[in-house]
Short mmCIF file of C-alpha atoms in Angstrom, two decimals:
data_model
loop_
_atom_site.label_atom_id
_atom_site.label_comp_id
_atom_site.label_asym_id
_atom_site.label_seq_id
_atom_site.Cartn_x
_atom_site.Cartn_y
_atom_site.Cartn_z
CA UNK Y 1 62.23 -35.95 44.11
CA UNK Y 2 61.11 -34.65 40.66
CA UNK Y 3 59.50 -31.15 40.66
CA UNK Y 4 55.66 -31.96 39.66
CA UNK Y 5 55.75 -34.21 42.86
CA UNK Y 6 53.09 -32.82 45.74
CA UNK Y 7 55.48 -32.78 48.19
CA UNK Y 8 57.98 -31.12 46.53
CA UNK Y 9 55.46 -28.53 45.29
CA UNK Y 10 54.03 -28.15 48.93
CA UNK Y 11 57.88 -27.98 50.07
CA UNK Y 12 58.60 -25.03 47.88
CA UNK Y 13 55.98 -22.86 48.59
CA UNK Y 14 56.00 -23.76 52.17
CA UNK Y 15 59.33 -22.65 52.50
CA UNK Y 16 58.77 -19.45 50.23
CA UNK Y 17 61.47 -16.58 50.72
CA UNK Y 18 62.34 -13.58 48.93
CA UNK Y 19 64.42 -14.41 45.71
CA UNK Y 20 62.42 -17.10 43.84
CA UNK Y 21 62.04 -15.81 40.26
CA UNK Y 22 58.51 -15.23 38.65
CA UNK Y 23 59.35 -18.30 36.20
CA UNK Y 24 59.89 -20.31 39.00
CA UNK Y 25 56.45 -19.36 40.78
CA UNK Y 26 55.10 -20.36 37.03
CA UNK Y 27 56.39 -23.53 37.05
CA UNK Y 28 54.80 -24.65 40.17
CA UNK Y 29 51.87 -23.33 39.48
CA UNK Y 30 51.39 -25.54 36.32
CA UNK Y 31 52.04 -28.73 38.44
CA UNK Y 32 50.95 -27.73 41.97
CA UNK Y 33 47.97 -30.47 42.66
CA UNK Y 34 45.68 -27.82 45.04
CA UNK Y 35 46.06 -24.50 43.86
CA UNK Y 36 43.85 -22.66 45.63
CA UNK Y 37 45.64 -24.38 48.72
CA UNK Y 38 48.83 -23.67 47.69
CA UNK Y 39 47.82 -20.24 46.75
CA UNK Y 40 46.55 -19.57 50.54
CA UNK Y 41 49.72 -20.57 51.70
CA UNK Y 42 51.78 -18.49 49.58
CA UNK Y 43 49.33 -15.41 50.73
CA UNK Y 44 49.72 -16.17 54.37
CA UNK Y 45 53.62 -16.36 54.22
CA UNK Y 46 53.43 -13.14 51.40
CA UNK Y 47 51.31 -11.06 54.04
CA UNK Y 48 53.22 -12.04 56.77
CA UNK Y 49 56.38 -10.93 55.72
CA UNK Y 50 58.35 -7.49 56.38
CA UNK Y 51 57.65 -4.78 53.94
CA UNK Y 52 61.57 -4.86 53.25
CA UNK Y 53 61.82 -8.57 52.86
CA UNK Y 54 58.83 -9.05 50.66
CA UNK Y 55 59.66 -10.25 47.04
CA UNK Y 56 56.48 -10.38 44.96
CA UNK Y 57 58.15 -12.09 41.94
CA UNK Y 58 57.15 -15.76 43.12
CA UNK Y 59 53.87 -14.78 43.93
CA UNK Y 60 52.96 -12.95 40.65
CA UNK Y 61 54.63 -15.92 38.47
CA UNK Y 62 52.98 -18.50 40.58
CA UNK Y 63 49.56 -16.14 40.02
CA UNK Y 64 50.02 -16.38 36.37
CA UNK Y 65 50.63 -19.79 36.05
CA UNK Y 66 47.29 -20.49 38.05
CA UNK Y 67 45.17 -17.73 35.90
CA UNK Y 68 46.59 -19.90 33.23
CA UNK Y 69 44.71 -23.16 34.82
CA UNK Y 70 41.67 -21.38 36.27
CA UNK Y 71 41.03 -18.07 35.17
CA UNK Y 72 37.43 -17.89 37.36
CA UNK Y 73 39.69 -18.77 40.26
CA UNK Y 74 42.24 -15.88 39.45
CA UNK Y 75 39.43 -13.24 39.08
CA UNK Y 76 37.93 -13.92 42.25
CA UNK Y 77 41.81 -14.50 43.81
CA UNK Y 78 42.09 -11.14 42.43
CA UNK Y 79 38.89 -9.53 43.69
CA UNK Y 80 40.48 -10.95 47.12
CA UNK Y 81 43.37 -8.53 47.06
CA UNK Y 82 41.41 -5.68 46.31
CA UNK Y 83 39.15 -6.70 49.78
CA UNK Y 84 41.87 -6.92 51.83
CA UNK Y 85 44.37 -3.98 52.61
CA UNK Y 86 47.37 -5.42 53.38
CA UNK Y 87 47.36 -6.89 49.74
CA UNK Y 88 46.68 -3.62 48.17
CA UNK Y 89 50.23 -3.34 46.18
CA UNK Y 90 50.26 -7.05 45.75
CA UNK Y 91 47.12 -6.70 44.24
CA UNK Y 92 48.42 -3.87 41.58
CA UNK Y 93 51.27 -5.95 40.81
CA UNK Y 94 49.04 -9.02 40.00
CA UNK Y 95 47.28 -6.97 37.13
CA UNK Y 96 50.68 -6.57 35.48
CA UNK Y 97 51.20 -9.98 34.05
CA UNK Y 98 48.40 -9.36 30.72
CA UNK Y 99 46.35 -6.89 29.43
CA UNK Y 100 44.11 -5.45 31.69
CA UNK Y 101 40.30 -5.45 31.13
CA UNK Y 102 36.95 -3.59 32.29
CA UNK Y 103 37.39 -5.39 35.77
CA UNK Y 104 41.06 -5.38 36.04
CA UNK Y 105 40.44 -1.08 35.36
CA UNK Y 106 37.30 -0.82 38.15
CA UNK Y 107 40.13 -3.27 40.58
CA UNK Y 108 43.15 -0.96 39.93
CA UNK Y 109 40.60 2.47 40.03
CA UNK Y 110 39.59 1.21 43.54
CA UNK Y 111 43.11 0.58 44.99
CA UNK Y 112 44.25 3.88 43.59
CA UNK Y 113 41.84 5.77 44.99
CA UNK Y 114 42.27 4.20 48.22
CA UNK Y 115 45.72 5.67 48.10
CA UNK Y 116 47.49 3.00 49.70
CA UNK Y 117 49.96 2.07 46.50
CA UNK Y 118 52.48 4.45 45.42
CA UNK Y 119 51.70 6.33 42.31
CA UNK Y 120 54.89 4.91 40.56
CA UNK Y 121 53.38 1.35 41.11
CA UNK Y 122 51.17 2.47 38.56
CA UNK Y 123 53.09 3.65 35.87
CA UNK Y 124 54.18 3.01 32.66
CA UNK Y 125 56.94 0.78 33.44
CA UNK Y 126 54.30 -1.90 34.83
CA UNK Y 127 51.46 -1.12 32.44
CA UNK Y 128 52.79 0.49 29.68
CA UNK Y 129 50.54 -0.69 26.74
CA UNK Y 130 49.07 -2.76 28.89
CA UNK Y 131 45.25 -0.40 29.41
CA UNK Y 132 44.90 -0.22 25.88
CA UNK Y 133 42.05 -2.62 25.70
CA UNK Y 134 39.76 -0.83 28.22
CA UNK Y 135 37.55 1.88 27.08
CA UNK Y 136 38.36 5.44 27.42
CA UNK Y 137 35.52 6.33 29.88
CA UNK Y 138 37.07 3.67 32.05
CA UNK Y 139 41.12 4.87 31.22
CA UNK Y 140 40.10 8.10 31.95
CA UNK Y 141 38.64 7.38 35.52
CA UNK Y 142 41.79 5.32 36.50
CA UNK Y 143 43.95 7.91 35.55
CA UNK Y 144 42.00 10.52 36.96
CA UNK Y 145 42.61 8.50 40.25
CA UNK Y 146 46.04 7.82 40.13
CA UNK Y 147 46.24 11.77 39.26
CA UNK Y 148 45.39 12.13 43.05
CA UNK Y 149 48.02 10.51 44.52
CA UNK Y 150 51.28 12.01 45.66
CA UNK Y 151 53.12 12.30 42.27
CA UNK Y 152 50.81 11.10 40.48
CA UNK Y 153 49.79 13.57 37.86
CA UNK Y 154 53.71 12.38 36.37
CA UNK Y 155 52.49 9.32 36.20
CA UNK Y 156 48.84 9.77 34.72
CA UNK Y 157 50.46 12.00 31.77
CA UNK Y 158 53.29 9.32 30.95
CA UNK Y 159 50.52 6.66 30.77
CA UNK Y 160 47.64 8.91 29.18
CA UNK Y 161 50.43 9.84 26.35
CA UNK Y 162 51.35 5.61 25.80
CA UNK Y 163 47.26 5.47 24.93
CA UNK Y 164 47.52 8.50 22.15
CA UNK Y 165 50.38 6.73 21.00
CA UNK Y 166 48.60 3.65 20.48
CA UNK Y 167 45.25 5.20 19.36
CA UNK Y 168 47.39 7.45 16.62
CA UNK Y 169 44.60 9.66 14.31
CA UNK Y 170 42.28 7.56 16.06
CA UNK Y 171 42.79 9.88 19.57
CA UNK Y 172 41.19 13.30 17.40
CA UNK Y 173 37.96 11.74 17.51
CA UNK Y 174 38.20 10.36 20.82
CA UNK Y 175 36.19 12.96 23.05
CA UNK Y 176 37.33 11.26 26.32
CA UNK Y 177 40.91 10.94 25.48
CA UNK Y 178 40.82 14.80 24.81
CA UNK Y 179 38.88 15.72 27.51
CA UNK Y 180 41.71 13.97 29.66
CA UNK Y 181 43.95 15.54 28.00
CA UNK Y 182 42.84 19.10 29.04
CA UNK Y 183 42.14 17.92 32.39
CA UNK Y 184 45.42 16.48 33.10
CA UNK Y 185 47.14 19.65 31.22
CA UNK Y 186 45.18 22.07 33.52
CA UNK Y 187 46.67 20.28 36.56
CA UNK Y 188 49.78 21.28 35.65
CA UNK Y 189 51.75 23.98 38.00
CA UNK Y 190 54.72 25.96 38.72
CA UNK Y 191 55.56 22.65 41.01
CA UNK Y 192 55.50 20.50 37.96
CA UNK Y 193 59.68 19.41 38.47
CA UNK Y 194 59.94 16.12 36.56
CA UNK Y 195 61.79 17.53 33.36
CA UNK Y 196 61.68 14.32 31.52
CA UNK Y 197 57.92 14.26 31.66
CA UNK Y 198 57.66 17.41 29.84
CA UNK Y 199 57.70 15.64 26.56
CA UNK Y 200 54.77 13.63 27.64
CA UNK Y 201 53.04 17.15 28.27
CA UNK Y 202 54.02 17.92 25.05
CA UNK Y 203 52.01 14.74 23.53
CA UNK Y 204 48.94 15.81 25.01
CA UNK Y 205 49.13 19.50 24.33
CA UNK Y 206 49.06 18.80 20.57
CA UNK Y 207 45.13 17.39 21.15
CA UNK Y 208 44.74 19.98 24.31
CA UNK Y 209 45.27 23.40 22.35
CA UNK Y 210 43.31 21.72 19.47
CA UNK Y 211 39.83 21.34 21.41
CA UNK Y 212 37.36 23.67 22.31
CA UNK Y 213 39.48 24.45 25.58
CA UNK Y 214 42.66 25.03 23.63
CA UNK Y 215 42.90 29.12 24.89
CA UNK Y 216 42.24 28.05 28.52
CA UNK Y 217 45.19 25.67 28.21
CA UNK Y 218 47.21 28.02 26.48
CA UNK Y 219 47.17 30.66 28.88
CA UNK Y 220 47.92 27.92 31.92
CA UNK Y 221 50.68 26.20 29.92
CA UNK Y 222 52.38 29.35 29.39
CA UNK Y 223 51.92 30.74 32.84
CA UNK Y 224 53.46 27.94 33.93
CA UNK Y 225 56.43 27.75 31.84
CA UNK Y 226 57.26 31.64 32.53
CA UNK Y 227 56.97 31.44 36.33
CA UNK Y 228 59.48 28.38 35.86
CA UNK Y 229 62.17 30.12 33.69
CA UNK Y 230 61.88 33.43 35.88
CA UNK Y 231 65.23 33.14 38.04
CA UNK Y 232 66.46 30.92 36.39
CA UNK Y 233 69.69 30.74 34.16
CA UNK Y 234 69.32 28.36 31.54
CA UNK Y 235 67.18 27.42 28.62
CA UNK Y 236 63.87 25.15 28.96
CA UNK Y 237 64.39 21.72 28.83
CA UNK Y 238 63.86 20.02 25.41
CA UNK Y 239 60.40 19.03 25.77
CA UNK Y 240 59.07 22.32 28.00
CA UNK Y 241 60.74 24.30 24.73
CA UNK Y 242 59.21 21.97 22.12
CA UNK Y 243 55.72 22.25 24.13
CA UNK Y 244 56.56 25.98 24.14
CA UNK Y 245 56.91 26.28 20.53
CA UNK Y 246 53.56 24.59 19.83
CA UNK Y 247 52.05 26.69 22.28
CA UNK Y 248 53.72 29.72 20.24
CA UNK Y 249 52.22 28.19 16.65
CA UNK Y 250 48.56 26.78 18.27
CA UNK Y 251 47.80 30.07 19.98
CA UNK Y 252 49.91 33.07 19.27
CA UNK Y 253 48.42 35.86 20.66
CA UNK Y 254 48.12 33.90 23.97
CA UNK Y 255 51.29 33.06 24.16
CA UNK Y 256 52.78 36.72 22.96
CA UNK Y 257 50.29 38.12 26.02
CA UNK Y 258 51.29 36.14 28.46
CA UNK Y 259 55.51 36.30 27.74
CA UNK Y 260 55.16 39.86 26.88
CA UNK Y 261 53.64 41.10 30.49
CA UNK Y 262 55.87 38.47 32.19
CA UNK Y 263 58.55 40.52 30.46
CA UNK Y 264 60.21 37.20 29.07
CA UNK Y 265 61.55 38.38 25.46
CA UNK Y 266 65.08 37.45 26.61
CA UNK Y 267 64.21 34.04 27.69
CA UNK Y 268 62.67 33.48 24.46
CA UNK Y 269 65.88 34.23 22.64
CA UNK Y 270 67.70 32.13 24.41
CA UNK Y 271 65.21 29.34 23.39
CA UNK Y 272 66.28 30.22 19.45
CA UNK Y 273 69.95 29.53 20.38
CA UNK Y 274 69.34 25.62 22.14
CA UNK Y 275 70.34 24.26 18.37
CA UNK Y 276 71.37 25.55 15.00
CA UNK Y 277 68.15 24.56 13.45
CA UNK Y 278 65.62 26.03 16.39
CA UNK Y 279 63.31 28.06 15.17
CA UNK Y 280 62.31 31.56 17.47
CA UNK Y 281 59.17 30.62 19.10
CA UNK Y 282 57.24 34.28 17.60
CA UNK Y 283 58.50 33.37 14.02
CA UNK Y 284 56.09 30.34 14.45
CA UNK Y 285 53.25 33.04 15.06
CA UNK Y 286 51.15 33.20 11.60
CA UNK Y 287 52.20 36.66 10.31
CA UNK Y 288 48.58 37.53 10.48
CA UNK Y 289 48.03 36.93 14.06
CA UNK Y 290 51.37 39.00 15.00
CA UNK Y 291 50.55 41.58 13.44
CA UNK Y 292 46.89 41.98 14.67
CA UNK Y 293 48.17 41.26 18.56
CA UNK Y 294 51.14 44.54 18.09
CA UNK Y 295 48.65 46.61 16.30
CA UNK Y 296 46.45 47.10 19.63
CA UNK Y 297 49.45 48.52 21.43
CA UNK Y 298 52.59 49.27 19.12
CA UNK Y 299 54.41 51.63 21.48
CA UNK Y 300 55.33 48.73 23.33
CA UNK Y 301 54.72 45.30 21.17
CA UNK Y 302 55.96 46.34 17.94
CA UNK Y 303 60.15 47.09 19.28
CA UNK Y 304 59.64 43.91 21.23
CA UNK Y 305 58.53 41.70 18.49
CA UNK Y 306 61.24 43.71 16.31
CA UNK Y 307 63.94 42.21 18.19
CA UNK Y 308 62.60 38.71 17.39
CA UNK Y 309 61.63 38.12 14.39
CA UNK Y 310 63.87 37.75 11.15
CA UNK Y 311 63.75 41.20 9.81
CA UNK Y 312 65.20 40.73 6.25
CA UNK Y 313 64.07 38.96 3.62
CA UNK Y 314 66.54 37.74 0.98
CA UNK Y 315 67.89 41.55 -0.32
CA UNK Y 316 65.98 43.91 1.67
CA UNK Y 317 63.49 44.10 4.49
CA UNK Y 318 60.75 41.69 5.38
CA UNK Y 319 57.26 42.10 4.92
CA UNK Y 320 56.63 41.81 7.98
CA UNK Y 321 59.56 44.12 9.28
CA UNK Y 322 58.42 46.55 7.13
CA UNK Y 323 54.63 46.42 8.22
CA UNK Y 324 55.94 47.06 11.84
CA UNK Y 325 57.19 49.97 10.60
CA UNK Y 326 54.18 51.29 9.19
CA UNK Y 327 52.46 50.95 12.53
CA UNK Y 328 54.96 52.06 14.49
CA UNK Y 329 54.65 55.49 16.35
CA UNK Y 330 58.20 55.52 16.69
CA UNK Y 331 60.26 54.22 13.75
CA UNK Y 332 63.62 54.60 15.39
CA UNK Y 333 62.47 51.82 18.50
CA UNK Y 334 61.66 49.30 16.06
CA UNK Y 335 64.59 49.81 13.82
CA UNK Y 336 67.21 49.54 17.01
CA UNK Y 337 65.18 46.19 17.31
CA UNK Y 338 65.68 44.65 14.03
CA UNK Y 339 69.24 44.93 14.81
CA UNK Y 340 69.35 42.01 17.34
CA UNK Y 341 69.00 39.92 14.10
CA UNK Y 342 71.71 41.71 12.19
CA UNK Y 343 74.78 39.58 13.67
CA UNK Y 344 75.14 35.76 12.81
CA UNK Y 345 73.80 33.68 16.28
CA UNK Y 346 75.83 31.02 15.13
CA UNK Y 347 79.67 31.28 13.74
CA UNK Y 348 81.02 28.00 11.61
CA UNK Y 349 84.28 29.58 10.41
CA UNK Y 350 84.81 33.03 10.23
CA UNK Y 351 82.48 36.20 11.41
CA UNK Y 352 83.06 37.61 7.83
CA UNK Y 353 81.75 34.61 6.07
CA UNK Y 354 79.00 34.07 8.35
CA UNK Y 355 77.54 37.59 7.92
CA UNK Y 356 78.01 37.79 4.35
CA UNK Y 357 74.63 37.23 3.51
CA UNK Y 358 73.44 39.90 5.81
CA UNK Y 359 75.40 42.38 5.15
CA UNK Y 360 74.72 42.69 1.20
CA UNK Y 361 71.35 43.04 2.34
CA UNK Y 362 72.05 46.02 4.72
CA UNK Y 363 74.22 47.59 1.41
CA UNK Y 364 71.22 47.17 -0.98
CA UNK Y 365 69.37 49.11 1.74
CA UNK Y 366 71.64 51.92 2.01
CA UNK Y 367 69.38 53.26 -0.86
CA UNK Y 368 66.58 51.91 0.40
CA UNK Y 369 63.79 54.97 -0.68
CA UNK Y 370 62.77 55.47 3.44
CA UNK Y 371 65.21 58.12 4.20
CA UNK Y 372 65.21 56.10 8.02
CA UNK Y 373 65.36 52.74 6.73
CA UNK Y 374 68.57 53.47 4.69
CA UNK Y 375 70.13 55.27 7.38
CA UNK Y 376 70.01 52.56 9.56
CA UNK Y 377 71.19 50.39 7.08
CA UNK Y 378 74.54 52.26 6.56
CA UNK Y 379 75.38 52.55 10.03
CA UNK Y 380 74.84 48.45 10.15
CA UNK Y 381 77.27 48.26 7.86
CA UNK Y 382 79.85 50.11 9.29
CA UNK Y 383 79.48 47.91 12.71
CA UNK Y 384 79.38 44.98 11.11
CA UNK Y 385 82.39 45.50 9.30
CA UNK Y 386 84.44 46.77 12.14
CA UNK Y 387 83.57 43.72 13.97
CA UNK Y 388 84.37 41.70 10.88
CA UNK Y 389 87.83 43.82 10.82
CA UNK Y 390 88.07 43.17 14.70
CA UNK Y 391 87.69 39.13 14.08
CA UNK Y 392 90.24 39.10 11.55
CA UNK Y 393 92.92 40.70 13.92
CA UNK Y 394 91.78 38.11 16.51
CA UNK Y 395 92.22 35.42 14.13
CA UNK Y 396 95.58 36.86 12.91
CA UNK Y 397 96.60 37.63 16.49
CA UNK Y 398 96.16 33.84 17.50
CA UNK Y 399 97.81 32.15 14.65
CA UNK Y 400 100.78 34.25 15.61
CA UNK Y 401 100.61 33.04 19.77
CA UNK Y 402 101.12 29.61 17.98
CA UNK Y 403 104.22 30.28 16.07
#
């Protein structure tokens, strides 16, 4: 019996069972002789199945071989899932075969709302690319209602950060998609576990901190990200730290306010070691806006931004070292900070060779013409020459363990 035979066809889908392949459903589908009958049928033995035994891969290949024949049929067929609850996830799945239009988004808005689908039946992996064709008014309420279901504000972000990908420049003059993007970003909290999504958040943040809200999601961002590094003891993950660091270069004062009273100046250093090339998140802090945020309360800003940004500047101090310094009511607090940047972070070879650089800068400020500055400088140089002297022994003591 050849395959575009009615029996057969009827045969087939009477006998339906998990396993059949969506190409298969397809096939039938082009030849089946009554497809809205054979459709029914595949429904009834579909619904009455176990939720463990049901295999929705004949179904949705058989659905897009008919949609194929009759798209009016499909739509309504379609319009019939969203009616009928024990269909709801059937229905979701059944938008996944092409891109998704104004009525596909109102369908999949009402069965996410309805709560009845699991948030990760919505997400990228099904309809990645996918709800680029619908409007943003209309993206932005389907996301907004997938947001509300259990782990669904993962799953909103991941898809919300496929649409700037595809919109590109186009998303800065898309009010909705930034709008979303604040909303989404405000929804954020101190439960926010998925690490991998943080890159996502990271995405959005870039259009976020750049809208009229951009403060307001400054200050949340970074609330967040210090009450989820307190207690802990290791670095960000690489996109919480790459979001950090645009939070650090968007808003600086925010984000110096917020780490500063959450006493975090540590945890920020440890950020600057993740790679060789990472840059400190406060040396991303236009020099202006540092400098205005210490100036209100130097006792207490000016040593801890000391300790954090790169004090010397080819030969000699910084500019901005130096204007810390001028503002400072204690000189001696801010010079004891500049010396967490004295010692290489990172070692490729010896200790002497990697503080070379750094340490003819602290001898051309032995006579540097502040009395203090100089000072400091010459008793830099005598620690990091002893440790230089102490590294060689090390070295010298090792090669001899191995002779």
């Amino acid at each position: 019996m050849r395959l575009h035979e009615p029996a057969l066809l009827h045969r087939l889908i009477d006998s339906f069972s998990p396993g059949y392949t969506p190409l298969l459903g397809r096939r039938v589908a082009e030849r089946a002789v009554d497809l809205a009958g054979d459709w029914a049928v595949l429904i009834r033995r579909y619904a009455s199945a176990s939720q463990e035994s049901r295999d929705a891969g004949f179904v949705r290949g058989f659905f897009d071989g008919l949609r194929a024949r009759d798209p009016a049929m499909a739509e309504r067929l379609l319009d019939a899932c969203v009616a009928e609850p024990s269909l709801a996830e059937l229905g979701v799945e059944l938008h996944t075969g092409q891109t998704v239009d104004e009525a596909g988004a109102m369908r999949l808005t009402t069965l996410a709302r309805r709560g009845q689908v699991p948030a990760a039946k919505f997400g990228w992996r099904h309809f990645g690319g996918l709800l680029d064709g619908i409007s943003s008014a209309s993206h932005a309420e389907l996301l907004r209602a997938i947001q509300d279901l259990p782990d669904g504000l993962k799953v909103a972000i991941d898809l919300h950060g496929m649409r700037l990908h595809g919109l590109g420049e186009r998303a800065r003059d898309d009010a909705e998609a930034c709008q979303l993007c604040v909303s989404l970003l405000m929804s954020v909290d101190e439960d926010f576990r998925a690490d991998e999504a943080w890159s996502r958040v990271d995405d959005l943040a870039e259009l976020a901190l750049a809208s009229a809200d951009g403060e307001a999601v400054a200050i949340h961002l970074c609330r967040v990200l210090t009450h989820r590094e307190q207690g802990q003891h290791w670095p960000l993950s690489y996109g919480a730290d790459r979001l950090l660091r645009r939070v650090f270069g968007a808003h600086g004062s925010v984000a110096l306010e917020v780490f500063y009273r959450a006493d975090m100046g540590r945890r920020l250093d440890a950020l600057s070691q993740l790679s060789v090339d990472a840059e400190h998140p406060v040396r991303l802090v236009p020099v202006d806006t540092l400098l205005d945020w210490v100036r209100v309360e130097p006792l207490g800003r000016g040593p801890w931004v000391a300790g954090m940004i790169d004090a010397f500047d080819g030969m000699g101090l910084s500019a901005t070292a130096r204007a810390l310094l001028q503002m400072a009511p204690d000189r001696s607090v801010v010079l004891e900070g500049f010396e967490r940047t004295v010692h290489p972070t990172y070692i490729r070879g010896s200790y002497e060779e990697a503080s070379a650089p750094r340490l003819l800068a602290l001898k051309s400020l032995t006579t540097d013409a502040e009395a203090d500055v100089a000072e400091w400088a010459g008793r830099q140089v005598e620690r990091v020459e002893e440790r230089a002297a102490l590294w060689r022994r090390r070295d010298r003591d090792r090669d001899q363990s191995f002779e």
